[in-house]
Tab-separated table of C-alpha atoms in Angstrom:
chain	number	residue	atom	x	y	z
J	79	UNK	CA	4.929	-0.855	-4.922
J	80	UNK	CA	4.002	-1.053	-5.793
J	81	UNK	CA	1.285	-3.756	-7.808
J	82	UNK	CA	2.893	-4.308	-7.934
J	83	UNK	CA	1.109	-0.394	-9.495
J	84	UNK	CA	4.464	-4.656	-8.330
J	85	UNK	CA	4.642	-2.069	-8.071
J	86	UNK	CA	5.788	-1.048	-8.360
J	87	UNK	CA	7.009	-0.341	-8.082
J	88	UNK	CA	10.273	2.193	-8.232
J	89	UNK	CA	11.836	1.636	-11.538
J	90	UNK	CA	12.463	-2.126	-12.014
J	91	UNK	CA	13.571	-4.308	-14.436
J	92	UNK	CA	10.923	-5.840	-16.709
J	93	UNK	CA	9.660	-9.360	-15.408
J	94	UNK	CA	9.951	-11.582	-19.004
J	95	UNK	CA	13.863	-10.936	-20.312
J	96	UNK	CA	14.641	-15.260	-19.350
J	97	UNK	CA	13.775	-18.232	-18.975
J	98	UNK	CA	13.266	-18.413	-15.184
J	99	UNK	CA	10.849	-15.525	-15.335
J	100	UNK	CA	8.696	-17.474	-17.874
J	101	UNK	CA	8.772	-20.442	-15.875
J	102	UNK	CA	7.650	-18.509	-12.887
J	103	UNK	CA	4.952	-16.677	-15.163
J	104	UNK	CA	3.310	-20.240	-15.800
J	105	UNK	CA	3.501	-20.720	-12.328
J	106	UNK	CA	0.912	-17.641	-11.956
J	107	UNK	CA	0.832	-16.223	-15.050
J	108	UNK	CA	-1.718	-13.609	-13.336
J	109	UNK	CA	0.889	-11.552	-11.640
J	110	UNK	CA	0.985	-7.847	-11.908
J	111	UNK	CA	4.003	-6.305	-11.450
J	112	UNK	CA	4.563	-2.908	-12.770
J	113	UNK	CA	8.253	-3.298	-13.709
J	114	UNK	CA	10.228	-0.611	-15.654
J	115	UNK	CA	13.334	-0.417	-17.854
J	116	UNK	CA	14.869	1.328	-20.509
J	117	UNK	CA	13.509	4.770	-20.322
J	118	UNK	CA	12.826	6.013	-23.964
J	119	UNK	CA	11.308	9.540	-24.470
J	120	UNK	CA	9.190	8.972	-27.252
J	121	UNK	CA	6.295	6.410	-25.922
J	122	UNK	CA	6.588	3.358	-28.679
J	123	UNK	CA	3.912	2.974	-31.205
J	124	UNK	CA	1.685	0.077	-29.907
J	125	UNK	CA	0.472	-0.449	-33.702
J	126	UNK	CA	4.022	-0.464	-35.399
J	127	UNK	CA	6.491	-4.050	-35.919
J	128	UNK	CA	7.659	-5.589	-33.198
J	129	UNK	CA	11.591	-5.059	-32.985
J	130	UNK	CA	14.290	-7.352	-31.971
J	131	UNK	CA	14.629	-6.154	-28.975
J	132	UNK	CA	11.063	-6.154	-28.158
J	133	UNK	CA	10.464	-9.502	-28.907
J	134	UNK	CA	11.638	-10.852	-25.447
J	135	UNK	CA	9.896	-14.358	-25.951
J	136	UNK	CA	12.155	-15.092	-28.676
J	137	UNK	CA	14.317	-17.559	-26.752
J	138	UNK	CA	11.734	-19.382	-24.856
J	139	UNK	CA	8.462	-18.558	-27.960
J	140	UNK	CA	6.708	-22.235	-26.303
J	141	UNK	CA	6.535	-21.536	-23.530
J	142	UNK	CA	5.705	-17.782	-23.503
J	143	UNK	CA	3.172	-18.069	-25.866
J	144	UNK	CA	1.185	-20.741	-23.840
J	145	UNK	CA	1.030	-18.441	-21.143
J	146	UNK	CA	-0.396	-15.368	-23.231
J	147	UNK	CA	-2.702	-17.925	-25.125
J	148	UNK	CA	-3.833	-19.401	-22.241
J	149	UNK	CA	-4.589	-15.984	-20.503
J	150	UNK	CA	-6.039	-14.331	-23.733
J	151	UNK	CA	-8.265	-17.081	-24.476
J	152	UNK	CA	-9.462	-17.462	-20.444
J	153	UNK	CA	-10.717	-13.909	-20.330
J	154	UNK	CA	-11.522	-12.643	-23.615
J	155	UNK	CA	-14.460	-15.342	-23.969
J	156	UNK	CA	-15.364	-14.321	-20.359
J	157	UNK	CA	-18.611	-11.950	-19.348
J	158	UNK	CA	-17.602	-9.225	-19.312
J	159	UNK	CA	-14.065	-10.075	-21.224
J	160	UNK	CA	-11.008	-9.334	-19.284
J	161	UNK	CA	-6.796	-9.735	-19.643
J	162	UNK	CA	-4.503	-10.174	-16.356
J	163	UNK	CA	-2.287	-7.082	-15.649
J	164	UNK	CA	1.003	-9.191	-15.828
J	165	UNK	CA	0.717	-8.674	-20.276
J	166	UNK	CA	1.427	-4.953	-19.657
J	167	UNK	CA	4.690	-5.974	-19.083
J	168	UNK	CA	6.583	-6.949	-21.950
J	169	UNK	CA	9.887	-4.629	-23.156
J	170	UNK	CA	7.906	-1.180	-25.164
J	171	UNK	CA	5.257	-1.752	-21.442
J	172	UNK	CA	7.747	-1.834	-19.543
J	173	UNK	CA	9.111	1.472	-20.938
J	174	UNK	CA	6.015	3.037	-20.837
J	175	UNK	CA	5.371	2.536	-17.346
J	176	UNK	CA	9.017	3.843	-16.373
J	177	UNK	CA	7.735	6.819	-18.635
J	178	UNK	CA	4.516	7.103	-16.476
J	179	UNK	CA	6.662	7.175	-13.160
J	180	UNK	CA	7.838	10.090	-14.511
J	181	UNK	CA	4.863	12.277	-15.610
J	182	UNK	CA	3.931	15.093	-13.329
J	183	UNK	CA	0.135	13.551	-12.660
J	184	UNK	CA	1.627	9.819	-11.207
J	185	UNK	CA	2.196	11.146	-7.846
J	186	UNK	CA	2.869	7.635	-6.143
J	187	UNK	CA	6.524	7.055	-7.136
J	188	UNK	CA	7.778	10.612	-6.130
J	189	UNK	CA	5.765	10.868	-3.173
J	190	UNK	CA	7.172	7.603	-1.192
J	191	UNK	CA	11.067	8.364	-2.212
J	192	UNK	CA	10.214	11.692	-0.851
J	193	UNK	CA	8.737	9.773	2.446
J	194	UNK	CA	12.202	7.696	2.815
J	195	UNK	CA	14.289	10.492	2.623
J	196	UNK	CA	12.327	12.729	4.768
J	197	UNK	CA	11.658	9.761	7.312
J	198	UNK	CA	14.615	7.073	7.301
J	199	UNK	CA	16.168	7.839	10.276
J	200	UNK	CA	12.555	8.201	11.884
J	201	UNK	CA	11.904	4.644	10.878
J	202	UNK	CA	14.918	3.043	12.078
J	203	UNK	CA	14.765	4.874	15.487
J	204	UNK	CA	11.492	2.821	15.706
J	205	UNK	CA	12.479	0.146	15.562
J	206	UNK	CA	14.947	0.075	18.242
J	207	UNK	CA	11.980	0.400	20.359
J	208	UNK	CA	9.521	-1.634	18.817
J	209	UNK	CA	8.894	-4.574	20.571
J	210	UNK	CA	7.211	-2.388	23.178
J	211	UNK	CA	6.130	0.577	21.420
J	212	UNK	CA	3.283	2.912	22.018
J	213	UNK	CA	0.192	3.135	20.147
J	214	UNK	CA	0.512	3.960	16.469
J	215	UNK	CA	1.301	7.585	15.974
J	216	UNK	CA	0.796	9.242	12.430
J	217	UNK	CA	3.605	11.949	11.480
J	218	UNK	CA	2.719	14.117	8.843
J	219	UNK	CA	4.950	15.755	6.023
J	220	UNK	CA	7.582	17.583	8.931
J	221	UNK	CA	6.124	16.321	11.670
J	222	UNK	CA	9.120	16.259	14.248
J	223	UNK	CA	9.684	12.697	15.555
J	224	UNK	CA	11.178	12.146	19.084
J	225	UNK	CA	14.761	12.126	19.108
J	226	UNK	CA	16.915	8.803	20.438
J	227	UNK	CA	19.718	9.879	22.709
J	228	UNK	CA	21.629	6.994	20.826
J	229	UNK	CA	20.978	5.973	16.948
J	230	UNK	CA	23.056	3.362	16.638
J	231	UNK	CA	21.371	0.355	16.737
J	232	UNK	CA	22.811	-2.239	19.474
J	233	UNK	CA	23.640	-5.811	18.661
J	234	UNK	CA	20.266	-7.027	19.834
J	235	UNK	CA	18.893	-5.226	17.465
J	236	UNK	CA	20.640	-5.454	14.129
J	237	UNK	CA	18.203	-5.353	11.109
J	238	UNK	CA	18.335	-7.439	7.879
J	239	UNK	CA	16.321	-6.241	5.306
J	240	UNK	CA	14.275	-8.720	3.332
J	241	UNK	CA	11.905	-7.095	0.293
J	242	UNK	CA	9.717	-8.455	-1.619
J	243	UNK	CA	8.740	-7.379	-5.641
J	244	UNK	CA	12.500	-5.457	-5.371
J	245	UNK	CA	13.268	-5.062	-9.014
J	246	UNK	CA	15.848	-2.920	-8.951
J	247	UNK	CA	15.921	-1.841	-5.762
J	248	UNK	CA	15.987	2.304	-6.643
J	249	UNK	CA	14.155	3.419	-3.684
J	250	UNK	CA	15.447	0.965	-1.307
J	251	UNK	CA	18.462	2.496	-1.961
J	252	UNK	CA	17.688	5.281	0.196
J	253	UNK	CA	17.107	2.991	3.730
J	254	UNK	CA	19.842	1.472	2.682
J	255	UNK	CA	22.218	4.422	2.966
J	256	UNK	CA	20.081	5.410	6.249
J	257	UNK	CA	20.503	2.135	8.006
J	258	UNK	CA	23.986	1.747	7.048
J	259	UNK	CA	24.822	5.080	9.195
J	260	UNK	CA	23.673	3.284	12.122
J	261	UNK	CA	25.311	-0.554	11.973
J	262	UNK	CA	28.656	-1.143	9.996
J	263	UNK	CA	27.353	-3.937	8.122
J	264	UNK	CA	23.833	-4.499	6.691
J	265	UNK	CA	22.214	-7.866	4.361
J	266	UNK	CA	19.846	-7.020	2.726
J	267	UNK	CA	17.315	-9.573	0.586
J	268	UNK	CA	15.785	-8.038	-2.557
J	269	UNK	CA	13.286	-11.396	-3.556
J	270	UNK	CA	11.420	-10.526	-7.298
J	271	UNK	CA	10.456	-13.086	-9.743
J	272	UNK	CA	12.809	-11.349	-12.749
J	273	UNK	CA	16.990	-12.374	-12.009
J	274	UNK	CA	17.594	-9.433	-14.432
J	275	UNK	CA	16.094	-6.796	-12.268
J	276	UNK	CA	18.370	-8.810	-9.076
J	277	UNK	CA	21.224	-8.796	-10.773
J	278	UNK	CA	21.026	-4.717	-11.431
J	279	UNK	CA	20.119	-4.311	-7.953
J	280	UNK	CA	22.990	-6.379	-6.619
J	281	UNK	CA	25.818	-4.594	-8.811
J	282	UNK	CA	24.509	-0.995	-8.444
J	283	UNK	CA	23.339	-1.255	-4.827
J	284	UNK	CA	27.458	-3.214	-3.834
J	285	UNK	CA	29.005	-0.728	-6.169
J	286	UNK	CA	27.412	2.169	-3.946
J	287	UNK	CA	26.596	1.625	-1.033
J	288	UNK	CA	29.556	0.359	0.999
J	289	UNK	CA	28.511	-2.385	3.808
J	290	UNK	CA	25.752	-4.317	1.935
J	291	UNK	CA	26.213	-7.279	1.147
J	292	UNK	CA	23.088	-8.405	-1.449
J	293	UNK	CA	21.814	-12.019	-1.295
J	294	UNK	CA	18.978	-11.879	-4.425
J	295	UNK	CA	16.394	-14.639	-4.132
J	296	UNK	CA	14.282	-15.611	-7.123
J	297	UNK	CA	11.244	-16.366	-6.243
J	298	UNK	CA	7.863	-15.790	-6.815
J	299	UNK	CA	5.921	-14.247	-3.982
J	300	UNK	CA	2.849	-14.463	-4.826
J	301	UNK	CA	2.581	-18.226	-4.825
J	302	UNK	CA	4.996	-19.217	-3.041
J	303	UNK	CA	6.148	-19.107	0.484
J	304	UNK	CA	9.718	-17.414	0.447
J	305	UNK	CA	12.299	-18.320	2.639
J	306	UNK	CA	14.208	-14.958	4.570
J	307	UNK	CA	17.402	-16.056	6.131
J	308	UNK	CA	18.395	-14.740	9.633
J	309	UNK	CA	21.532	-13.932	11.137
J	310	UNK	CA	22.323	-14.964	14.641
J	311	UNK	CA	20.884	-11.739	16.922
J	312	UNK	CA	19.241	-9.898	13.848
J	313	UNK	CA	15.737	-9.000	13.354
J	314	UNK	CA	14.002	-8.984	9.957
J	315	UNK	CA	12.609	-5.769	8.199
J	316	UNK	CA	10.495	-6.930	5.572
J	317	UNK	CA	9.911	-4.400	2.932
J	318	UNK	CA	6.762	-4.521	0.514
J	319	UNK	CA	7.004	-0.512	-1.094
J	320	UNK	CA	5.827	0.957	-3.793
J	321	UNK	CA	1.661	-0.042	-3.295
J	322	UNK	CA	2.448	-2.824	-5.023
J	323	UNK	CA	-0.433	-4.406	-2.371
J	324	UNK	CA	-2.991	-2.292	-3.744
J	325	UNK	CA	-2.674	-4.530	-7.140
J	326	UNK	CA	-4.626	-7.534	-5.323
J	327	UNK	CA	-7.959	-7.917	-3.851
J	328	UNK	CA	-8.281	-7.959	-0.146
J	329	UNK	CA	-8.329	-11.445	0.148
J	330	UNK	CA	-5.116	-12.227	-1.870
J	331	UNK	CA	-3.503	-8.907	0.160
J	332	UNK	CA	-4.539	-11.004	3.151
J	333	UNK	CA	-2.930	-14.360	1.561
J	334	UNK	CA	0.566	-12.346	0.895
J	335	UNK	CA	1.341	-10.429	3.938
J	336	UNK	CA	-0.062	-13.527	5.827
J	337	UNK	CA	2.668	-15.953	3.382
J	338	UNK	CA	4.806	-13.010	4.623
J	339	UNK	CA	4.020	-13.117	8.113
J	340	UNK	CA	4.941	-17.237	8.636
J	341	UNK	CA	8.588	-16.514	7.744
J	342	UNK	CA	9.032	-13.793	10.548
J	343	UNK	CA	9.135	-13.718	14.552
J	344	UNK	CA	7.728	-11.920	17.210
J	345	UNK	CA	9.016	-8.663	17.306
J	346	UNK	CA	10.199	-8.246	13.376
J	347	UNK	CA	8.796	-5.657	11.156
J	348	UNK	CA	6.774	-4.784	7.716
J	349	UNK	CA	7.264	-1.674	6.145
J	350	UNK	CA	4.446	-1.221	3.632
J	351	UNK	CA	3.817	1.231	0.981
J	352	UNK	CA	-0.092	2.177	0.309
J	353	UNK	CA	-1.617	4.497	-2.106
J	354	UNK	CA	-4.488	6.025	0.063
J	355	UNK	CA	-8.165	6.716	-0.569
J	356	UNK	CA	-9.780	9.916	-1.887
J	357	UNK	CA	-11.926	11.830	0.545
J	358	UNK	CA	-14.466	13.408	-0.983
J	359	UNK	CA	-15.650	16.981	0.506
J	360	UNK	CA	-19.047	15.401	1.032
J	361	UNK	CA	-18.088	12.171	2.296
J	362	UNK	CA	-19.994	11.639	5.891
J	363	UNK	CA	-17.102	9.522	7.369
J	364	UNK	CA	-14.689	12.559	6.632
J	365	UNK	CA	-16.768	14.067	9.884
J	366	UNK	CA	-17.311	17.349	8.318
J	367	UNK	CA	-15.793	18.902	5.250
J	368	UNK	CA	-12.844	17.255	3.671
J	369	UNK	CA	-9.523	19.268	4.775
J	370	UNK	CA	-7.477	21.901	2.519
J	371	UNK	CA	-4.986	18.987	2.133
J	372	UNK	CA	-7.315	16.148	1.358
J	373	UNK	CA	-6.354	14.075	-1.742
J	374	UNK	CA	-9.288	14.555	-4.172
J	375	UNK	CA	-10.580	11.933	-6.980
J	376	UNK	CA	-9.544	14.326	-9.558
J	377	UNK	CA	-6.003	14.126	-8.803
J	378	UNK	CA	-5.944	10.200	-8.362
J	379	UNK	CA	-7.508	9.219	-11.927
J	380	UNK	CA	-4.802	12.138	-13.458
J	381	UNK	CA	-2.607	9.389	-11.904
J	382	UNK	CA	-3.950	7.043	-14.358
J	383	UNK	CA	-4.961	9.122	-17.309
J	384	UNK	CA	-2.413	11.377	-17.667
J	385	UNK	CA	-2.247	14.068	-20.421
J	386	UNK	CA	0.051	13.203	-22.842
J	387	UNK	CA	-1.521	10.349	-23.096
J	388	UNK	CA	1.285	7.664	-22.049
J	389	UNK	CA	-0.926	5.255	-19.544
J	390	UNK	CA	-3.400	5.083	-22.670
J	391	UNK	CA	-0.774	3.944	-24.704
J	392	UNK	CA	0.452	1.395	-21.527
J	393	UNK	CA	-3.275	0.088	-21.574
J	394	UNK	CA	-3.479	-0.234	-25.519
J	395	UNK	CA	0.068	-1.954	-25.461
J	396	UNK	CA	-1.864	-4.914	-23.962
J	397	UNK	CA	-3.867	-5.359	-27.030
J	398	UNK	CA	-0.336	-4.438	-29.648
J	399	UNK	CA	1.440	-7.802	-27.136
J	400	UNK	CA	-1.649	-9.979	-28.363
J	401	UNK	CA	-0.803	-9.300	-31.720
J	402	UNK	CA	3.034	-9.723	-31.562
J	403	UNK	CA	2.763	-13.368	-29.510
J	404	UNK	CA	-0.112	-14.546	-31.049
J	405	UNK	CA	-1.039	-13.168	-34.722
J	406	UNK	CA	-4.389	-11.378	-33.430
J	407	UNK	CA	-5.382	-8.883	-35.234
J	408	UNK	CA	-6.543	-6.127	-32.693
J	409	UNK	CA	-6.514	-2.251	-33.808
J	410	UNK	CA	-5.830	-0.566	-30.357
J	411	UNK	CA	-6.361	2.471	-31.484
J	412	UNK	CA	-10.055	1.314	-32.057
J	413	UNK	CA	-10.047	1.242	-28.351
J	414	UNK	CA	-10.218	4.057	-25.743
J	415	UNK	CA	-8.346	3.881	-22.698
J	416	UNK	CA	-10.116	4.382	-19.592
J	417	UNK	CA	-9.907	4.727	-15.914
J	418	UNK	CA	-12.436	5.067	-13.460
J	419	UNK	CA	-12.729	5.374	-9.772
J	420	UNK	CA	-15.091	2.890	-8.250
J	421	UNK	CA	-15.502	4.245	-4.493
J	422	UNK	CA	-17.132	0.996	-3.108
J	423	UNK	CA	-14.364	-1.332	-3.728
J	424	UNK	CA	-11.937	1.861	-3.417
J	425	UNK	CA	-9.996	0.958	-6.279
J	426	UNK	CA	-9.499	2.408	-9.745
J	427	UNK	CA	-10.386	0.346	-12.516
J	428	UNK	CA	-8.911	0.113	-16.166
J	429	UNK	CA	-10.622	-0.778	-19.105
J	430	UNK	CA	-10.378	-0.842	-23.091
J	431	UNK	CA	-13.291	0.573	-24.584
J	432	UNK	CA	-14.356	-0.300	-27.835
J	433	UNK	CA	-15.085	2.735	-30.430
J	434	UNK	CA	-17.274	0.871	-32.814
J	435	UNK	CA	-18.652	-2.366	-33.410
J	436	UNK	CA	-15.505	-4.745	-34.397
J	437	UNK	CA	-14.512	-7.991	-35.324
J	438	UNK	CA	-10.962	-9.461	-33.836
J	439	UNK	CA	-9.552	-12.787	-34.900
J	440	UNK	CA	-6.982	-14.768	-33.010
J	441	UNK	CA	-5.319	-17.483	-34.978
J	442	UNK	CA	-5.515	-21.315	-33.761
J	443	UNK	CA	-2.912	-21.834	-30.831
J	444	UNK	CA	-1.577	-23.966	-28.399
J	445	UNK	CA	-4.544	-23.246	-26.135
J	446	UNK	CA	-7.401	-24.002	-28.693
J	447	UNK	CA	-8.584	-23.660	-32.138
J	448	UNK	CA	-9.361	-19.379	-33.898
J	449	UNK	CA	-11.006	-17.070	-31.925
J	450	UNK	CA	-13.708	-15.296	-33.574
J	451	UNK	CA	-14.370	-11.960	-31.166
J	452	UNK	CA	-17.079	-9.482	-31.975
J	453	UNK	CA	-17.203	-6.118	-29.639
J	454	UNK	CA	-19.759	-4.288	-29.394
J	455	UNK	CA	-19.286	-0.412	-29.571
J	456	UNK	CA	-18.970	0.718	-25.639
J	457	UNK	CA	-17.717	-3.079	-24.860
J	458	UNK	CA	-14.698	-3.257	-22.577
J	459	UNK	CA	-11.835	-5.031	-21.234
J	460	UNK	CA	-10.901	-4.854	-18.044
J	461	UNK	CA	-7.108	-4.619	-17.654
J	462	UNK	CA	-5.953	-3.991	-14.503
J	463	UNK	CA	-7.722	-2.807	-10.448
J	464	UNK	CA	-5.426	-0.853	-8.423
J	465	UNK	CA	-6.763	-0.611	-4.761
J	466	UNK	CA	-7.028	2.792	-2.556
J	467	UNK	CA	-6.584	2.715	1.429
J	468	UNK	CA	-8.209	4.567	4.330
J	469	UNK	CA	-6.139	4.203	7.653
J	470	UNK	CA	-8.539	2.165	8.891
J	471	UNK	CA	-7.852	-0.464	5.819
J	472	UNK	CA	-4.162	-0.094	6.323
J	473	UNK	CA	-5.159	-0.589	9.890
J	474	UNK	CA	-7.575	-3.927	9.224
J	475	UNK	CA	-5.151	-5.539	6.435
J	476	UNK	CA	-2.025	-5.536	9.080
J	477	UNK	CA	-4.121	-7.013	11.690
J	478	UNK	CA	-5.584	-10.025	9.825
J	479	UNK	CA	-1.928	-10.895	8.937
J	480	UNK	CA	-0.925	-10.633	12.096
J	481	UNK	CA	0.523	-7.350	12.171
J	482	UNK	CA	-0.003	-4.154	14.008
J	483	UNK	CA	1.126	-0.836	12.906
J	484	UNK	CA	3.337	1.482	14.811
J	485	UNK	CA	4.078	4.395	12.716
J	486	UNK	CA	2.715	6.066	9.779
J	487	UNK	CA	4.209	8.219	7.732
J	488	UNK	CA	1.865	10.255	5.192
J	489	UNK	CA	3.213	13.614	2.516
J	490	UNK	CA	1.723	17.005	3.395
J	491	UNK	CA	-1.208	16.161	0.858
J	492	UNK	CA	-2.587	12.965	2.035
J	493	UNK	CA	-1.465	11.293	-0.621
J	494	UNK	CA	0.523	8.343	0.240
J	495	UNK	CA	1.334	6.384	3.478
J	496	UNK	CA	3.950	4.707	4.389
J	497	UNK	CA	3.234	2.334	7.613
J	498	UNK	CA	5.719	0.235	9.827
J	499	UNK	CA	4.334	-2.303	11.667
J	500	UNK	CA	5.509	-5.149	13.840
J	501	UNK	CA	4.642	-8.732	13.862
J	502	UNK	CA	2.957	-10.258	16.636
């Protein structure tokens, strides 16, 4: 959540280790989950052999290879040339990003866990009440919620918990726990495209948490309308953490949380993760000068340009994957990683930046005959957007689908917001 940054979001499992998440890749081979495994200390060389280990299209080489060719070929003969998010993510991406959600500048992982522990038993008390509950109410960093005279949730209102981009599940883990204080037995739904990342959240999640049962479904969100079963007298919880929404544009937010929306009743809920918006000091819709705990642009592109350097070598990976599944011949470190913050569309934006004038040849493939590329020096690529959101956004998105919020639940700095909402 993730996005998602799948987010996503969390530490999960990477997206491309079989056969079914291939498939599902040339479903929509423009998903971008940010998965993670394998932590490894020492970010891996985007320039050096691919390993056997790495190589995680071995197995099914036709099928993953049309995907990459057909993506590489689609935008890098585009104006202004572009790659889809979802080639971050085979195995050394994947273990740079769960090396990024680590690094003291990439605030967004730390900051919801922090929100679910602080705020669990606030969110759950909600929703006992939230078929008819007051108008939203935002609760800040130890902000003291009203108290129920009674936690435990009644039989008319036992929760399942359905989530979708779940990998593996390590922040979930934490409502888990919460909910499972307040009804003896809890299903929950983890729904991500990658059976690897299910299968690690089913064993460690059973294995700790006693009363969950786990019922993985493998499905890809994005494109397809997934189906949440319902026990008799439960309500749903649908979880979508992690900012993962802020990895789409409005209009395909719209299209998920809408998809979303037409497997849930009246009265269920959405808890969604969002990475919010910088206010500027001199921003005239801030209604005066931006407060003490205001989240500044500085600290968001640190989130994305950190200083040892490991998101540039996530970005340049992109380039090293083209060369490993398709015999190009990039040099990534004849490209600059950069990240900017583009306050119209509030989103950041990632590019590759060429140093120099360059040629780059990709070899015939299944997707058409060599590539000839020439970049000129300051030419990009644009890798990846990752949207920001105001309250009101947070506010607009959950209506469209058919939503409204509740609660929200923002850190002492304004940095992240965690909003339940009910459908309607």
């Amino acid at each position: 959540s993730g996005v998602a940054r799948i987010s996503v979001f969390v530490s999960p499992c990477p997206l491309f280790f079989s056969v079914f998440s291939v498939i599902s890749l040339l479903i929509n081979p423009s998903s971008p989950f940010r998965p993670a495994s394998n932590f490894r200390n020492t970010p891996p060389d985007p320039e050096s052999p691919v390993t056997a280990a790495a190589a995680v299209f071995d197995v099914p080489q036709l099928a993953a290879t049309q995907a990459v060719a057909d993506e590489a070929r689609l935008g890098l003969t585009s104006t202004p040339k572009s790659l889809p998010p979802w080639l971050f993510y085979d195995a050394p991406g994947s273990r740079l990003f769960e090396q990024i959600t680590t690094l003291p500048e990439y605030y967004l992982t730390r900051t919801e866990r922090d929100l679910f522990s602080a705020h669990a038993a606030e969110i759950f008390s909600e929703l006992q009440t939230v078929p008819s509950s007051p108008a939203p109410v935002i609760l800040s960093e130890g902000a003291q919620a009203p108290k129920s005279k009674d936690l435990r949730l009644s039989s008319e209102h036992h929760l399942t918990i359905a989530e979708l981009g779940a990998g593996t599940a390590s922040k979930t883990g934490i409502l888990l726990r919460a909910l499972t204080r307040l009804q003896p037995h809890v299903l929950y739904q983890p729904i991500d495209i990658s059976p690897t990342a299910l299968d690690q959240a089913r064993a460690q999640i059973e294995r700790t948490i006693p009363g969950i049962t786990v019922r993985p479904q493998v499905a890809n969100y994005i494109t397809e309308t997934v189906r949440i079963e319902r026990p008799s007298h439960a309500r749903i919880l649908a979880l979508y953490i992690g900012s993962s929404i802020g990895n789409f544009s409005p209009a395909e937010a719209r299209q998920i949380l809408t998809r979303l929306r037409s497997e849930l009743a009246p009265g269920d809920a959405l808890l969604l993760g969002t990475d919010l918006a910088p206010t500027p000091a001199d921003d005239p819709a801030a209604n005066g000068p931006a407060p003490s705990a205001a989240k500044s642009v500085a600290a968001l592109l640190a989130a994305y340009n950190d200083a040892q350097g490991v998101t540039a070598a996530f970005n340049r990976n992109i380039l090293a994957r083209l060369n490993r599944d398709l015999g190009a011949d990039f040099r990534p470190r004849q490209f600059d990683h950069s990240a900017l913050w583009n306050p119209v569309h509030s989103r950041i934006e990632i590019y590759l930046r060429s140093r120099a004038p360059q040629q780059v040849t990709i070899p015939a493939n299944s997707a058409g005959g060599r590539l000839s590329l020439h970049f000129a020096e300051g030419e990009t690529i644009h890798t990846e957007n990752s949207y920001k959101f105001t309250p009101a956004a947070i506010a607009a998105l959950l209506a469209d689908s058919a939503f409204t919020p509740t609660r929200t639940f923002t850190d002492a700095n304004n940095l992240f917001a965690v909003t339940l909402a009910t459908a309607i």
